[in-house]
mmCIF file of C-alpha atoms and ligand atoms in Angstrom:
data_model
loop_
_atom_site.group_PDB
_atom_site.id
_atom_site.type_symbol
_atom_site.label_atom_id
_atom_site.label_comp_id
_atom_site.label_asym_id
_atom_site.label_seq_id
_atom_site.Cartn_x
_atom_site.Cartn_y
_atom_site.Cartn_z
ATOM 1 C CA MET A 1 0.000 0.000 0.000
ATOM 2 C CA GLN A 2 1.191 3.506 -0.817
ATOM 3 C CA PHE A 3 -0.018 6.292 1.465
ATOM 4 C CA THR A 4 1.775 9.587 2.004
ATOM 5 C CA VAL A 5 1.262 12.049 4.838
ATOM 6 C CA ALA A 6 2.834 15.467 4.193
ATOM 7 C CA ILE A 7 3.413 17.678 7.239
ATOM 8 C CA ASP A 8 4.743 21.177 6.612
ATOM 9 C CA GLY A 9 5.125 24.298 8.676
ATOM 10 C CA PRO A 10 7.504 26.976 9.981
ATOM 11 C CA ALA A 11 10.438 26.478 12.355
ATOM 12 C CA ALA A 12 9.754 24.621 15.600
ATOM 13 C CA ALA A 13 6.014 24.314 14.963
ATOM 14 C CA GLY A 14 5.911 20.748 16.309
ATOM 15 C CA LYS A 15 5.962 18.991 12.919
ATOM 16 C CA GLY A 16 8.490 16.406 14.074
ATOM 17 C CA THR A 17 6.555 15.390 17.189
ATOM 18 C CA ILE A 18 3.325 15.079 15.225
ATOM 19 C CA ALA A 19 5.017 13.241 12.349
ATOM 20 C CA ARG A 20 6.630 10.698 14.679
ATOM 21 C CA ALA A 21 3.323 10.064 16.481
ATOM 22 C CA VAL A 22 1.417 9.603 13.209
ATOM 23 C CA ALA A 23 4.100 7.245 11.881
ATOM 24 C CA GLN A 24 4.047 5.189 15.044
ATOM 25 C CA ARG A 25 0.258 5.000 15.221
ATOM 26 C CA PHE A 26 -0.129 3.736 11.637
ATOM 27 C CA GLY A 27 3.151 1.855 11.253
ATOM 28 C CA PHE A 28 4.373 4.261 8.542
ATOM 29 C CA ALA A 29 8.016 5.154 7.893
ATOM 30 C CA HIS A 30 9.033 8.700 8.858
ATOM 31 C CA LEU A 31 11.451 11.091 7.189
ATOM 32 C CA ASP A 32 12.387 14.398 8.830
ATOM 33 C CA THR A 33 13.400 16.211 5.642
ATOM 34 C CA GLY A 34 14.845 19.110 7.654
ATOM 35 C CA LEU A 35 17.668 16.760 8.591
ATOM 36 C CA LEU A 36 18.731 16.580 4.940
ATOM 37 C CA TYR A 37 19.133 20.371 4.785
ATOM 38 C CA ARG A 38 20.743 20.443 8.217
ATOM 39 C CA ALA A 39 23.250 17.801 7.106
ATOM 40 C CA VAL A 40 24.102 19.819 3.981
ATOM 41 C CA GLY A 41 24.413 22.972 6.114
ATOM 42 C CA ARG A 42 26.714 21.137 8.521
ATOM 43 C CA ARG A 43 28.971 19.960 5.687
ATOM 44 C CA VAL A 44 29.115 23.500 4.284
ATOM 45 C CA LEU A 45 30.183 24.786 7.712
ATOM 46 C CA ASP A 46 32.889 22.104 7.581
ATOM 47 C CA GLY A 47 34.123 23.452 4.235
ATOM 48 C CA THR A 48 32.376 21.434 1.496
ATOM 49 C CA PRO A 49 30.688 23.457 -1.308
ATOM 50 C CA ALA A 50 26.886 23.273 -0.987
ATOM 51 C CA ASP A 51 26.155 21.605 -4.340
ATOM 52 C CA ILE A 52 28.730 18.870 -3.715
ATOM 53 C CA ALA A 53 27.537 18.376 -0.137
ATOM 54 C CA ALA A 54 23.957 17.848 -1.363
ATOM 55 C CA ALA A 55 24.911 15.586 -4.277
ATOM 56 C CA THR A 56 27.046 13.290 -2.112
ATOM 57 C CA LEU A 57 24.975 13.211 1.075
ATOM 58 C CA LYS A 58 25.358 9.914 2.971
ATOM 59 C CA HIS A 59 23.271 8.257 5.659
ATOM 60 C CA ARG A 60 25.996 8.956 8.208
ATOM 61 C CA ASP A 61 25.673 12.712 7.494
ATOM 62 C CA ILE A 62 22.031 12.797 8.573
ATOM 63 C CA THR A 63 22.564 10.733 11.721
ATOM 64 C CA ARG A 64 25.209 13.072 13.171
ATOM 65 C CA GLU A 65 24.395 14.314 16.635
ATOM 66 C CA ASP A 66 25.341 17.945 16.065
ATOM 67 C CA LEU A 67 22.596 18.882 13.583
ATOM 68 C CA ARG A 68 20.216 20.653 15.988
ATOM 69 C CA THR A 69 22.362 23.616 16.999
ATOM 70 C CA PRO A 70 21.294 27.207 16.188
ATOM 71 C CA GLU A 71 24.372 27.512 13.929
ATOM 72 C CA VAL A 72 23.284 24.508 11.843
ATOM 73 C CA SER A 73 19.633 25.695 11.733
ATOM 74 C CA ASP A 74 20.814 28.924 10.148
ATOM 75 C CA ALA A 75 23.189 27.178 7.722
ATOM 76 C CA ALA A 76 20.390 24.740 6.739
ATOM 77 C CA SER A 77 18.051 27.576 5.871
ATOM 78 C CA GLN A 78 20.759 29.290 3.796
ATOM 79 C CA VAL A 79 21.599 26.193 1.728
ATOM 80 C CA ALA A 80 17.882 25.393 1.413
ATOM 81 C CA ALA A 81 17.466 28.526 -0.721
ATOM 82 C CA LEU A 82 19.856 27.140 -3.375
ATOM 83 C CA PRO A 83 18.031 25.418 -6.282
ATOM 84 C CA GLU A 84 20.944 23.008 -6.889
ATOM 85 C CA VAL A 85 20.751 21.819 -3.293
ATOM 86 C CA ARG A 86 16.967 21.326 -3.414
ATOM 87 C CA SER A 87 17.022 19.503 -6.741
ATOM 88 C CA ALA A 88 19.717 17.079 -5.517
ATOM 89 C CA LEU A 89 17.414 16.022 -2.661
ATOM 90 C CA VAL A 90 14.080 15.687 -4.504
ATOM 91 C CA LEU A 91 14.335 12.112 -5.776
ATOM 92 C CA PHE A 92 15.361 10.592 -2.466
ATOM 93 C CA GLN A 93 12.371 12.232 -0.747
ATOM 94 C CA GLN A 94 9.915 11.216 -3.482
ATOM 95 C CA GLU A 95 11.079 7.607 -3.401
ATOM 96 C CA PHE A 96 10.795 7.575 0.369
ATOM 97 C CA ALA A 97 7.226 8.916 0.090
ATOM 98 C CA LYS A 98 6.219 6.075 -2.221
ATOM 99 C CA ARG A 99 7.614 3.232 -0.151
ATOM 100 C CA ASP A 100 5.318 0.325 0.462
ATOM 101 C CA GLY A 101 3.512 0.492 3.806
ATOM 102 C CA GLY A 102 3.016 4.264 4.027
ATOM 103 C CA ALA A 103 5.260 7.236 4.774
ATOM 104 C CA VAL A 104 5.158 10.472 6.739
ATOM 105 C CA LEU A 105 7.446 13.299 5.611
ATOM 106 C CA ASP A 106 7.784 16.567 7.456
ATOM 107 C CA GLY A 107 9.366 19.738 6.108
ATOM 108 C CA ARG A 108 8.492 22.937 4.278
ATOM 109 C CA ASP A 109 7.578 21.896 0.713
ATOM 110 C CA ILE A 110 6.291 18.330 1.059
ATOM 111 C CA GLY A 111 2.647 19.087 0.214
ATOM 112 C CA THR A 112 3.491 21.681 -2.438
ATOM 113 C CA VAL A 113 6.542 20.334 -4.324
ATOM 114 C CA ILE A 114 7.763 16.920 -3.149
ATOM 115 C CA CYS A 115 4.400 15.133 -2.863
ATOM 116 C CA PRO A 116 1.609 17.266 -4.334
ATOM 117 C CA GLU A 117 -0.448 14.044 -4.563
ATOM 118 C CA ALA A 118 -0.088 13.155 -0.855
ATOM 119 C CA GLU A 119 -3.226 11.578 0.587
ATOM 120 C CA VAL A 120 -3.058 13.786 3.694
ATOM 121 C CA LYS A 121 -1.537 17.273 3.940
ATOM 122 C CA LEU A 122 -1.202 19.111 7.206
ATOM 123 C CA PHE A 123 0.232 22.579 7.771
ATOM 124 C CA VAL A 124 1.249 22.977 11.400
ATOM 125 C CA THR A 125 1.689 26.507 12.752
ATOM 126 C CA ALA A 126 1.903 28.413 16.024
ATOM 127 C CA SER A 127 2.779 32.007 16.904
ATOM 128 C CA ALA A 128 6.475 32.852 16.602
ATOM 129 C CA GLU A 129 6.629 33.431 20.378
ATOM 130 C CA VAL A 130 5.200 29.998 21.211
ATOM 131 C CA ARG A 131 7.507 28.290 18.717
ATOM 132 C CA ALA A 132 10.571 30.146 19.989
ATOM 133 C CA HIS A 133 9.691 29.207 23.567
ATOM 134 C CA ARG A 134 9.426 25.517 22.637
ATOM 135 C CA ARG A 135 12.726 25.627 20.752
ATOM 136 C CA TRP A 136 14.417 27.476 23.642
ATOM 137 C CA LEU A 137 13.241 24.740 26.047
ATOM 138 C CA GLU A 138 14.603 22.027 23.715
ATOM 139 C CA LEU A 139 17.952 23.774 23.302
ATOM 140 C CA THR A 140 18.310 24.484 27.014
ATOM 141 C CA LYS A 141 17.498 20.849 27.858
ATOM 142 C CA ALA A 142 20.147 19.743 25.375
ATOM 143 C CA GLY A 143 22.703 21.867 27.235
ATOM 144 C CA HIS A 144 22.895 24.927 24.944
ATOM 145 C CA ASP A 145 23.270 28.275 26.653
ATOM 146 C CA VAL A 146 20.894 30.494 24.632
ATOM 147 C CA GLU A 147 18.678 33.504 25.336
ATOM 148 C CA GLU A 148 15.002 33.072 24.495
ATOM 149 C CA ALA A 149 14.947 36.488 22.783
ATOM 150 C CA GLN A 150 17.784 35.379 20.507
ATOM 151 C CA VAL A 151 15.952 32.150 19.640
ATOM 152 C CA LEU A 152 12.866 34.211 18.746
ATOM 153 C CA GLU A 153 14.924 36.430 16.481
ATOM 154 C CA ASP A 154 16.523 33.382 14.792
ATOM 155 C CA VAL A 155 13.158 31.690 14.263
ATOM 156 C CA LYS A 156 11.684 34.843 12.693
ATOM 157 C CA GLU A 157 14.709 35.327 10.436
ATOM 158 C CA ARG A 158 14.599 31.708 9.264
ATOM 159 C CA ASP A 159 10.825 31.835 8.602
ATOM 160 C CA GLU A 160 11.294 34.999 6.578
ATOM 161 C CA ARG A 161 14.091 33.440 4.487
ATOM 162 C CA ASP A 162 12.181 30.162 4.034
ATOM 163 C CA SER A 163 8.969 31.947 3.003
ATOM 164 C CA THR A 164 10.479 34.416 0.564
ATOM 165 C CA ARG A 165 12.920 32.194 -1.352
ATOM 166 C CA LYS A 166 12.087 31.652 -5.029
ATOM 167 C CA ASP A 167 12.415 27.875 -5.062
ATOM 168 C CA ALA A 168 9.837 25.889 -3.033
ATOM 169 C CA PRO A 169 8.996 28.623 -0.506
ATOM 170 C CA LEU A 170 7.345 27.706 2.781
ATOM 171 C CA ARG A 171 3.582 27.947 2.264
ATOM 172 C CA PRO A 172 0.534 25.756 2.878
ATOM 173 C CA ALA A 173 -0.685 23.711 -0.092
ATOM 174 C CA ASP A 174 -4.133 24.889 -1.222
ATOM 175 C CA ASP A 175 -5.633 21.616 -0.003
ATOM 176 C CA ALA A 176 -3.732 21.391 3.302
ATOM 177 C CA THR A 177 -5.512 21.196 6.661
ATOM 178 C CA LEU A 178 -4.223 23.934 8.968
ATOM 179 C CA LEU A 179 -3.369 22.983 12.527
ATOM 180 C CA ASP A 180 -2.592 25.958 14.787
ATOM 181 C CA THR A 181 -0.883 24.621 17.907
ATOM 182 C CA SER A 182 -0.431 28.000 19.682
ATOM 183 C CA ASP A 183 -2.994 27.109 22.349
ATOM 184 C CA LEU A 184 -3.083 23.373 21.799
ATOM 185 C CA PRO A 185 -1.240 20.918 24.060
ATOM 186 C CA VAL A 186 0.952 18.579 22.035
ATOM 187 C CA GLU A 187 -1.274 15.548 22.763
ATOM 188 C CA GLU A 188 -4.303 17.340 21.299
ATOM 189 C CA ALA A 189 -2.404 18.451 18.211
ATOM 190 C CA THR A 190 -1.204 14.891 17.718
ATOM 191 C CA ASP A 191 -4.727 13.502 18.165
ATOM 192 C CA ALA A 192 -6.097 15.943 15.587
ATOM 193 C CA ALA A 193 -3.432 14.856 13.092
ATOM 194 C CA ILE A 194 -4.088 11.172 13.751
ATOM 195 C CA GLN A 195 -7.812 11.712 13.212
ATOM 196 C CA SER A 196 -7.205 13.426 9.855
ATOM 197 C CA VAL A 197 -5.117 10.476 8.709
ATOM 198 C CA ALA A 198 -7.571 7.854 10.056
ATOM 199 C CA ARG A 199 -10.447 9.494 8.175
ATOM 200 C CA ILE A 200 -8.718 9.421 4.802
ATOM 201 C CA LEU A 201 -7.197 5.988 5.401
ATOM 202 C CA GLY A 202 -10.674 4.667 6.267
ATOM 203 C CA GLU A 203 -12.090 6.072 3.023
ATOM 204 C CA LYS A 204 -9.287 4.475 1.027
ATOM 205 C CA THR A 205 -9.342 0.989 2.518
HETATM 206 O O1 CDP B 1 13.064 21.790 13.261
HETATM 207 P P1 CDP B 1 12.851 23.081 12.513
HETATM 208 O O2 CDP B 1 11.417 23.267 12.125
HETATM 209 O O3 CDP B 1 13.433 24.272 13.203
HETATM 210 O O4 CDP B 1 13.727 22.990 11.172
HETATM 211 P P2 CDP B 1 13.906 21.783 10.168
HETATM 212 O O5 CDP B 1 12.583 21.215 9.780
HETATM 213 O O6 CDP B 1 14.934 20.842 10.689
HETATM 214 O O7 CDP B 1 14.497 22.547 8.870
HETATM 215 C C1 CDP B 1 15.701 23.270 8.900
HETATM 216 C C2 CDP B 1 15.739 24.171 7.671
HETATM 217 O O8 CDP B 1 15.784 23.339 6.513
HETATM 218 C C3 CDP B 1 14.512 25.051 7.461
HETATM 219 O O9 CDP B 1 14.633 26.316 8.082
HETATM 220 C C4 CDP B 1 14.417 25.171 5.947
HETATM 221 O O10 CDP B 1 15.205 26.231 5.465
HETATM 222 C C5 CDP B 1 15.026 23.879 5.448
HETATM 223 N N1 CDP B 1 14.025 22.924 4.958
HETATM 224 C C6 CDP B 1 13.514 23.113 3.693
HETATM 225 O O11 CDP B 1 13.821 24.087 3.028
HETATM 226 N N2 CDP B 1 12.656 22.202 3.150
HETATM 227 C C7 CDP B 1 12.277 21.139 3.858
HETATM 228 N N3 CDP B 1 11.443 20.244 3.292
HETATM 229 C C8 CDP B 1 12.755 20.933 5.163
HETATM 230 C C9 CDP B 1 13.622 21.866 5.708
#
């Protein structure tokens, strides 16, 4: 069975948490596509040109433990604006989406560019302040010494760059279901996503 769930949204909106829960509930495979751009950004910081980094990306690059730092978030968003980087990563994502048994992909352009035919499309948002607070908590827990105000500034800058780039800008697909998690506990947001998937899956099977 092929069944694709596309989850897009701005920085730190909770896409990953929702995507993992949906994948686990339905036994689907999950791909955090942000990791691909983070891994390219990391390699660029280490001195590899962006186009080469994207064209030669290996599994070990996306399993590195140092991909969630603010420095890598910023580098990821810079390389993500380069068409040659995006095009080098398209096929891998599309093949992942079509794997037998169902797939959940989260990112910025899954419902619009990578999988416009996805059975379920969700666009997860929250206010910039709520998202920055969540990201600040994550970073602090992971041992990073960061100011919340700085995280907010970084999140806003990244959203602006991601939304205004020419190639595959961050935006909801016309047929995406919007899920605003500003005032929604994570369990409720996850339940809402699972219900959207269950409804469509039920119609299909
Ligand atoms: O976890 P967070 O939402 O902060 O970021 P991420 O999903 O790991 O993505 C990091 C960066 O990669 C984003 O700011 C985008 O610039 C880029 N990205 C993208 O352009 N397209 C995707 N499908 C996924 C990520």
